[in-house]
PDB file of C-alpha atoms and ligand atoms in Angstrom:
ATOM      1  CA  UNK A   1      84.107 112.498 128.785  1.00 84.00           C
ATOM      2  CA  UNK A   2      84.779 113.590 125.249  1.00 90.00           C
ATOM      3  CA  UNK A   3      81.641 114.280 123.288  1.00 96.00           C
ATOM      4  CA  UNK A   4      81.845 113.758 119.568  1.00 97.00           C
ATOM      5  CA  UNK A   5      79.220 115.777 117.749  1.00 97.00           C
ATOM      6  CA  UNK A   6      78.234 113.977 114.600  1.00 97.00           C
ATOM      7  CA  UNK A   7      75.437 114.994 112.231  1.00 97.00           C
ATOM      8  CA  UNK A   8      72.666 112.417 112.356  1.00 96.00           C
ATOM      9  CA  UNK A   9      73.301 111.777 108.693  1.00 97.00           C
ATOM     10  CA  UNK A  10      77.044 111.598 108.133  1.00 98.00           C
ATOM     11  CA  UNK A  11      79.742 109.552 106.541  1.00 98.00           C
ATOM     12  CA  UNK A  12      82.097 108.796 109.411  1.00 98.00           C
ATOM     13  CA  UNK A  13      85.640 107.845 108.464  1.00 98.00           C
ATOM     14  CA  UNK A  14      87.578 106.186 111.262  1.00 99.00           C
ATOM     15  CA  UNK A  15      91.272 106.962 110.954  1.00 98.00           C
ATOM     16  CA  UNK A  16      93.976 105.035 112.777  1.00 98.00           C
ATOM     17  CA  UNK A  17      96.787 102.548 112.524  1.00 98.00           C
ATOM     18  CA  UNK A  18      96.180  98.837 112.809  1.00 97.00           C
ATOM     19  CA  UNK A  19      95.575  98.036 116.466  1.00 97.00           C
ATOM     20  CA  UNK A  20      94.373 101.538 117.342  1.00 98.00           C
ATOM     21  CA  UNK A  21      90.943 100.124 118.150  1.00 98.00           C
ATOM     22  CA  UNK A  22      88.834 101.200 115.172  1.00 98.00           C
ATOM     23  CA  UNK A  23      86.759  98.022 114.932  1.00 98.00           C
ATOM     24  CA  UNK A  24      86.304  97.947 118.694  1.00 98.00           C
ATOM     25  CA  UNK A  25      85.173 101.586 118.666  1.00 98.00           C
ATOM     26  CA  UNK A  26      82.797 100.906 115.773  1.00 98.00           C
ATOM     27  CA  UNK A  27      81.249  97.934 117.582  1.00 98.00           C
ATOM     28  CA  UNK A  28      80.786  99.941 120.709  1.00 98.00           C
ATOM     29  CA  UNK A  29      79.179 103.019 119.209  1.00 98.00           C
ATOM     30  CA  UNK A  30      77.364 101.911 116.079  1.00 98.00           C
ATOM     31  CA  UNK A  31      75.036  99.188 114.896  1.00 98.00           C
ATOM     32  CA  UNK A  32      76.747  96.434 112.890  1.00 98.00           C
ATOM     33  CA  UNK A  33      74.733  97.386 109.817  1.00 98.00           C
ATOM     34  CA  UNK A  34      76.089 100.958 109.945  1.00 98.00           C
ATOM     35  CA  UNK A  35      79.704  99.862 109.769  1.00 99.00           C
ATOM     36  CA  UNK A  36      81.429  99.077 106.490  1.00 99.00           C
ATOM     37  CA  UNK A  37      84.751  97.467 107.224  1.00 98.00           C
ATOM     38  CA  UNK A  38      87.504  96.952 104.682  1.00 98.00           C
ATOM     39  CA  UNK A  39      88.230  93.553 106.252  1.00 97.00           C
ATOM     40  CA  UNK A  40      84.642  92.428 105.787  1.00 98.00           C
ATOM     41  CA  UNK A  41      84.660  93.592 102.178  1.00 98.00           C
ATOM     42  CA  UNK A  42      87.950  91.780 101.461  1.00 98.00           C
ATOM     43  CA  UNK A  43      86.377  88.668 102.907  1.00 98.00           C
ATOM     44  CA  UNK A  44      83.259  89.225 100.810  1.00 98.00           C
ATOM     45  CA  UNK A  45      85.134  89.489  97.533  1.00 98.00           C
ATOM     46  CA  UNK A  46      88.048  87.127  98.228  1.00 98.00           C
ATOM     47  CA  UNK A  47      87.148  84.881 101.193  1.00 98.00           C
ATOM     48  CA  UNK A  48      90.135  86.291 103.036  1.00 95.00           C
ATOM     49  CA  UNK A  49      90.072  89.518 105.016  1.00 93.00           C
ATOM     50  CA  UNK A  50      93.862  89.775 104.816  1.00 92.00           C
ATOM     51  CA  UNK A  51      94.177  89.324 101.067  1.00 93.00           C
ATOM     52  CA  UNK A  52      95.737  92.678 100.177  1.00 92.00           C
ATOM     53  CA  UNK A  53      95.493  91.840  96.477  1.00 96.00           C
ATOM     54  CA  UNK A  54      91.728  92.129  96.934  1.00 97.00           C
ATOM     55  CA  UNK A  55      91.879  95.657  98.327  1.00 97.00           C
ATOM     56  CA  UNK A  56      90.974  97.521  95.131  1.00 98.00           C
ATOM     57  CA  UNK A  57      87.933  95.333  94.527  1.00 98.00           C
ATOM     58  CA  UNK A  58      86.993  95.423  98.193  1.00 98.00           C
ATOM     59  CA  UNK A  59      87.063  99.220  98.317  1.00 98.00           C
ATOM     60  CA  UNK A  60      85.132  99.516  95.088  1.00 98.00           C
ATOM     61  CA  UNK A  61      82.381  97.403  96.644  1.00 98.00           C
ATOM     62  CA  UNK A  62      82.604  99.297  99.938  1.00 98.00           C
ATOM     63  CA  UNK A  63      82.261 102.673  98.202  1.00 98.00           C
ATOM     64  CA  UNK A  64      79.307 101.364  96.245  1.00 98.00           C
ATOM     65  CA  UNK A  65      77.487 100.253  99.388  1.00 98.00           C
ATOM     66  CA  UNK A  66      78.398 103.494 101.144  1.00 98.00           C
ATOM     67  CA  UNK A  67      76.906 105.461  98.252  1.00 98.00           C
ATOM     68  CA  UNK A  68      73.725 103.388  98.348  1.00 98.00           C
ATOM     69  CA  UNK A  69      73.324 103.875 102.071  1.00 98.00           C
ATOM     70  CA  UNK A  70      73.882 107.647 101.855  1.00 98.00           C
ATOM     71  CA  UNK A  71      71.386 107.909  99.002  1.00 98.00           C
ATOM     72  CA  UNK A  72      68.936 106.215 101.343  1.00 98.00           C
ATOM     73  CA  UNK A  73      69.777 108.610 104.162  1.00 98.00           C
ATOM     74  CA  UNK A  74      71.581 106.144 106.418  1.00 98.00           C
ATOM     75  CA  UNK A  75      74.500 107.108 108.633  1.00 98.00           C
ATOM     76  CA  UNK A  76      77.528 105.144 107.522  1.00 98.00           C
ATOM     77  CA  UNK A  77      80.824 104.413 109.246  1.00 99.00           C
ATOM     78  CA  UNK A  78      83.900 103.322 107.328  1.00 99.00           C
ATOM     79  CA  UNK A  79      86.136 101.063 109.404  1.00 98.00           C
ATOM     80  CA  UNK A  80      89.426 101.101 107.510  1.00 98.00           C
ATOM     81  CA  UNK A  81      92.776 102.663 108.360  1.00 98.00           C
ATOM     82  CA  UNK A  82      92.046 105.682 106.110  1.00 98.00           C
ATOM     83  CA  UNK A  83      95.640 106.803 106.519  1.00 98.00           C
ATOM     84  CA  UNK A  84      96.196 107.707 102.861  1.00 97.00           C
ATOM     85  CA  UNK A  85      94.879 110.948 101.364  1.00 98.00           C
ATOM     86  CA  UNK A  86      93.522 109.085  98.330  1.00 98.00           C
ATOM     87  CA  UNK A  87      91.526 106.715 100.543  1.00 98.00           C
ATOM     88  CA  UNK A  88      89.976 109.639 102.395  1.00 98.00           C
ATOM     89  CA  UNK A  89      89.402 111.606  99.197  1.00 98.00           C
ATOM     90  CA  UNK A  90      87.255 108.767  97.864  1.00 98.00           C
ATOM     91  CA  UNK A  91      85.089 108.942 100.993  1.00 98.00           C
ATOM     92  CA  UNK A  92      84.764 112.737 100.872  1.00 98.00           C
ATOM     93  CA  UNK A  93      83.720 112.410  97.229  1.00 98.00           C
ATOM     94  CA  UNK A  94      81.028 109.815  97.964  1.00 98.00           C
ATOM     95  CA  UNK A  95      79.694 111.963 100.807  1.00 98.00           C
ATOM     96  CA  UNK A  96      79.605 115.130  98.696  1.00 98.00           C
ATOM     97  CA  UNK A  97      77.879 113.362  95.832  1.00 98.00           C
ATOM     98  CA  UNK A  98      75.068 112.621  98.255  1.00 98.00           C
ATOM     99  CA  UNK A  99      75.048 115.960 100.096  1.00 97.00           C
ATOM    100  CA  UNK A 100      76.128 114.207 103.253  1.00 97.00           C
ATOM    101  CA  UNK A 101      78.677 115.612 105.683  1.00 96.00           C
ATOM    102  CA  UNK A 102      81.938 113.704 105.926  1.00 98.00           C
ATOM    103  CA  UNK A 103      83.364 113.464 109.447  1.00 98.00           C
ATOM    104  CA  UNK A 104      86.709 112.003 110.512  1.00 98.00           C
ATOM    105  CA  UNK A 105      87.296 110.331 113.874  1.00 98.00           C
ATOM    106  CA  UNK A 106      90.999 109.805 114.530  1.00 98.00           C
ATOM    107  CA  UNK A 107      92.062 107.172 117.040  1.00 98.00           C
ATOM    108  CA  UNK A 108      95.619 107.885 118.099  1.00 98.00           C
ATOM    109  CA  UNK A 109      97.238 105.418 120.497  1.00 98.00           C
ATOM    110  CA  UNK A 110     100.929 105.027 121.289  1.00 98.00           C
ATOM    111  CA  UNK A 111     102.676 102.990 118.617  1.00 98.00           C
ATOM    112  CA  UNK A 112     103.993 100.554 121.234  1.00 97.00           C
ATOM    113  CA  UNK A 113     100.455  99.773 122.365  1.00 98.00           C
ATOM    114  CA  UNK A 114      99.210  99.250 118.823  1.00 98.00           C
ATOM    115  CA  UNK A 115     102.121  96.899 118.216  1.00 97.00           C
ATOM    116  CA  UNK A 116     101.488  94.977 121.429  1.00 96.00           C
ATOM    117  CA  UNK A 117      97.851  94.474 120.436  1.00 96.00           C
ATOM    118  CA  UNK A 118      98.738  93.519 116.886  1.00 94.00           C
ATOM    119  CA  UNK A 119     101.385  91.024 117.944  1.00 91.00           C
ATOM    120  CA  UNK A 120      98.775  89.197 119.980  1.00 86.00           C
ATOM    121  CA  UNK A 121      96.476  88.667 116.994  1.00 89.00           C
ATOM    122  CA  UNK A 122      96.658  85.614 114.786  1.00 87.00           C
ATOM    123  CA  UNK A 123      94.886  87.496 111.993  1.00 87.00           C
ATOM    124  CA  UNK A 124      97.529  90.261 111.755  1.00 89.00           C
ATOM    125  CA  UNK A 125     100.886  89.077 110.505  1.00 86.00           C
ATOM    126  CA  UNK A 126     102.611  92.219 109.238  1.00 89.00           C
ATOM    127  CA  UNK A 127     105.918  93.360 110.698  1.00 91.00           C
ATOM    128  CA  UNK A 128     106.947  96.196 112.948  1.00 94.00           C
ATOM    129  CA  UNK A 129     108.082  98.303 109.977  1.00 96.00           C
ATOM    130  CA  UNK A 130     104.605  98.230 108.470  1.00 96.00           C
ATOM    131  CA  UNK A 131     103.143  99.602 111.665  1.00 97.00           C
ATOM    132  CA  UNK A 132     105.874 102.254 111.839  1.00 97.00           C
ATOM    133  CA  UNK A 133     104.938 103.349 108.331  1.00 98.00           C
ATOM    134  CA  UNK A 134     101.268 103.565 109.308  1.00 98.00           C
ATOM    135  CA  UNK A 135     102.246 105.711 112.278  1.00 98.00           C
ATOM    136  CA  UNK A 136     104.171 108.062 109.974  1.00 98.00           C
ATOM    137  CA  UNK A 137     101.154 108.233 107.679  1.00 98.00           C
ATOM    138  CA  UNK A 138      98.993 109.097 110.684  1.00 98.00           C
ATOM    139  CA  UNK A 139     101.310 111.942 111.717  1.00 97.00           C
ATOM    140  CA  UNK A 140     101.204 113.294 108.192  1.00 97.00           C
ATOM    141  CA  UNK A 141      97.418 112.909 108.081  1.00 97.00           C
ATOM    142  CA  UNK A 142      96.791 115.501 110.778  1.00 95.00           C
ATOM    143  CA  UNK A 143      97.781 118.434 108.607  1.00 93.00           C
ATOM    144  CA  UNK A 144      96.067 117.018 105.534  1.00 95.00           C
ATOM    145  CA  UNK A 145      92.759 116.114 107.178  1.00 94.00           C
ATOM    146  CA  UNK A 146      91.942 119.728 107.899  1.00 84.00           C
ATOM    147  CA  UNK A 147      91.941 120.645 104.218  1.00 95.00           C
ATOM    148  CA  UNK A 148      90.471 117.524 102.686  1.00 97.00           C
ATOM    149  CA  UNK A 149      86.857 118.555 103.102  1.00 96.00           C
ATOM    150  CA  UNK A 150      85.902 116.843 106.331  1.00 97.00           C
ATOM    151  CA  UNK A 151      83.248 118.853 108.091  1.00 95.00           C
ATOM    152  CA  UNK A 152      84.689 117.849 111.431  1.00 96.00           C
ATOM    153  CA  UNK A 153      87.866 116.139 112.499  1.00 97.00           C
ATOM    154  CA  UNK A 154      87.534 114.611 115.951  1.00 98.00           C
ATOM    155  CA  UNK A 155      90.786 113.435 117.477  1.00 98.00           C
ATOM    156  CA  UNK A 156      90.857 110.950 120.350  1.00 98.00           C
ATOM    157  CA  UNK A 157      94.324 110.687 121.869  1.00 98.00           C
ATOM    158  CA  UNK A 158      95.166 107.733 124.063  1.00 98.00           C
ATOM    159  CA  UNK A 159      93.170 104.830 125.419  1.00 98.00           C
ATOM    160  CA  UNK A 160      91.454 106.836 128.146  1.00 98.00           C
ATOM    161  CA  UNK A 161      90.100 109.444 125.787  1.00 98.00           C
ATOM    162  CA  UNK A 162      88.944 106.743 123.375  1.00 98.00           C
ATOM    163  CA  UNK A 163      87.239 104.856 126.213  1.00 98.00           C
ATOM    164  CA  UNK A 164      85.499 107.970 127.491  1.00 97.00           C
ATOM    165  CA  UNK A 165      84.180 109.128 124.126  1.00 98.00           C
ATOM    166  CA  UNK A 166      80.464 109.462 123.618  1.00 97.00           C
ATOM    167  CA  UNK A 167      78.681 110.312 120.438  1.00 98.00           C
ATOM    168  CA  UNK A 168      76.053 113.000 120.321  1.00 97.00           C
ATOM    169  CA  UNK A 169      73.947 113.254 117.218  1.00 97.00           C
ATOM    170  CA  UNK A 170      73.225 116.666 115.821  1.00 94.00           C
ATOM    171  CA  UNK A 171      69.861 117.173 114.220  1.00 90.00           C
ATOM    172  CA  UNK A 172      70.241 118.372 110.664  1.00 78.00           C
ATOM    173  CA  UNK A 173      67.164 120.585 110.645  1.00 71.00           C
TER     174      UNK A 173
HETATM  175  P1  GTP B   1      92.921  96.836 112.343  1.00 92.50           P
HETATM  176  O1  GTP B   1      91.617  96.224 111.972  1.00 92.50           O
HETATM  177  O2  GTP B   1      94.074  95.890 112.269  1.00 92.50           O
HETATM  178  O3  GTP B   1      93.203  98.105 111.569  1.00 92.50           O
HETATM  179  O4  GTP B   1      92.856  97.253 113.888  1.00 92.50           O
HETATM  180  P2  GTP B   1      91.725  98.064 114.635  1.00 92.50           P
HETATM  181  O5  GTP B   1      92.111  99.501 114.662  1.00 92.50           O
HETATM  182  O6  GTP B   1      90.385  97.724 114.096  1.00 92.50           O
HETATM  183  O7  GTP B   1      91.849  97.538 116.122  1.00 92.50           O
HETATM  184  P3  GTP B   1      90.839  96.603 116.933  1.00 92.50           P
HETATM  185  O8  GTP B   1      89.629  97.345 117.319  1.00 92.50           O
HETATM  186  O9  GTP B   1      90.665  95.325 116.226  1.00 92.50           O
HETATM  187  O10 GTP B   1      91.698  96.386 118.246  1.00 92.50           O
HETATM  188  C1  GTP B   1      92.899  95.640 118.209  1.00 92.50           C
HETATM  189  C2  GTP B   1      93.050  94.860 119.480  1.00 92.50           C
HETATM  190  O11 GTP B   1      93.110  95.769 120.570  1.00 92.50           O
HETATM  191  C3  GTP B   1      91.863  93.941 119.737  1.00 92.50           C
HETATM  192  O12 GTP B   1      92.358  92.714 120.201  1.00 92.50           O
HETATM  193  C4  GTP B   1      91.069  94.642 120.819  1.00 92.50           C
HETATM  194  O13 GTP B   1      90.478  93.733 121.700  1.00 92.50           O
HETATM  195  C5  GTP B   1      92.100  95.479 121.515  1.00 92.50           C
HETATM  196  N1  GTP B   1      91.484  96.737 121.937  1.00 92.50           N
HETATM  197  C6  GTP B   1      90.937  97.663 121.133  1.00 92.50           C
HETATM  198  N2  GTP B   1      90.441  98.700 121.834  1.00 92.50           N
HETATM  199  C7  GTP B   1      90.706  98.407 123.116  1.00 92.50           C
HETATM  200  C8  GTP B   1      90.468  99.079 124.344  1.00 92.50           C
HETATM  201  O14 GTP B   1      89.918 100.169 124.406  1.00 92.50           O
HETATM  202  N3  GTP B   1      90.893  98.467 125.474  1.00 92.50           N
HETATM  203  C9  GTP B   1      91.525  97.276 125.432  1.00 92.50           C
HETATM  204  N4  GTP B   1      91.915  96.740 126.576  1.00 92.50           N
HETATM  205  N5  GTP B   1      91.772  96.604 124.322  1.00 92.50           N
HETATM  206  C10 GTP B   1      91.377  97.160 123.177  1.00 92.50           C
HETATM  207 MG1   MG B   2      89.771  96.513 112.541  1.00 92.50          MG
END
């Protein structure tokens, strides 16, 4: 079992390529109301969770809700790929503005498995090259994550480690 220590008030950024299991992990470990997903916010602003042209508006709304929740002292999980430094920087900023600790949880599965899962989904239509680019971004993210201001960077490698993960909440005081 891998125990992930997470402060009881934290902004948790899931990090992983499409098909790595972020939404599944979020469903398993957190209440639906704690999870802000980029897909849900695209759907909210554009009626289409795959409308990439809605991403900027969707993330603006997501960051706003995240900020509101943190101001109210609610643990918040961001279910998005978070593979780009600028995407993570926005989350670290929101957390810091509210004196909340940002934590990253990286889900790293073999690219072939992520592709197999993605191919089987009607709601994911991007090509193999897009996934390959995400995988490169993930590799690059490892070095960057350590210096981006995340209080903790938990890395789960492979399906077994992801399956066996348990969250343990750390009391703040
Ligand atoms: P995006 O939203 O596209 O970024 O993907 P995601 O990282 O949220 O992946 P998601 O959790 O949606 O999982 C993708 C597919 O893999 C889904 O069909 C899941 O049912 C499947 N899946 C995810 N995690 C597991 C797992 O631990 N075991 C098995 N067997 N299937 C999984
Ligand atoms: Mg998802």
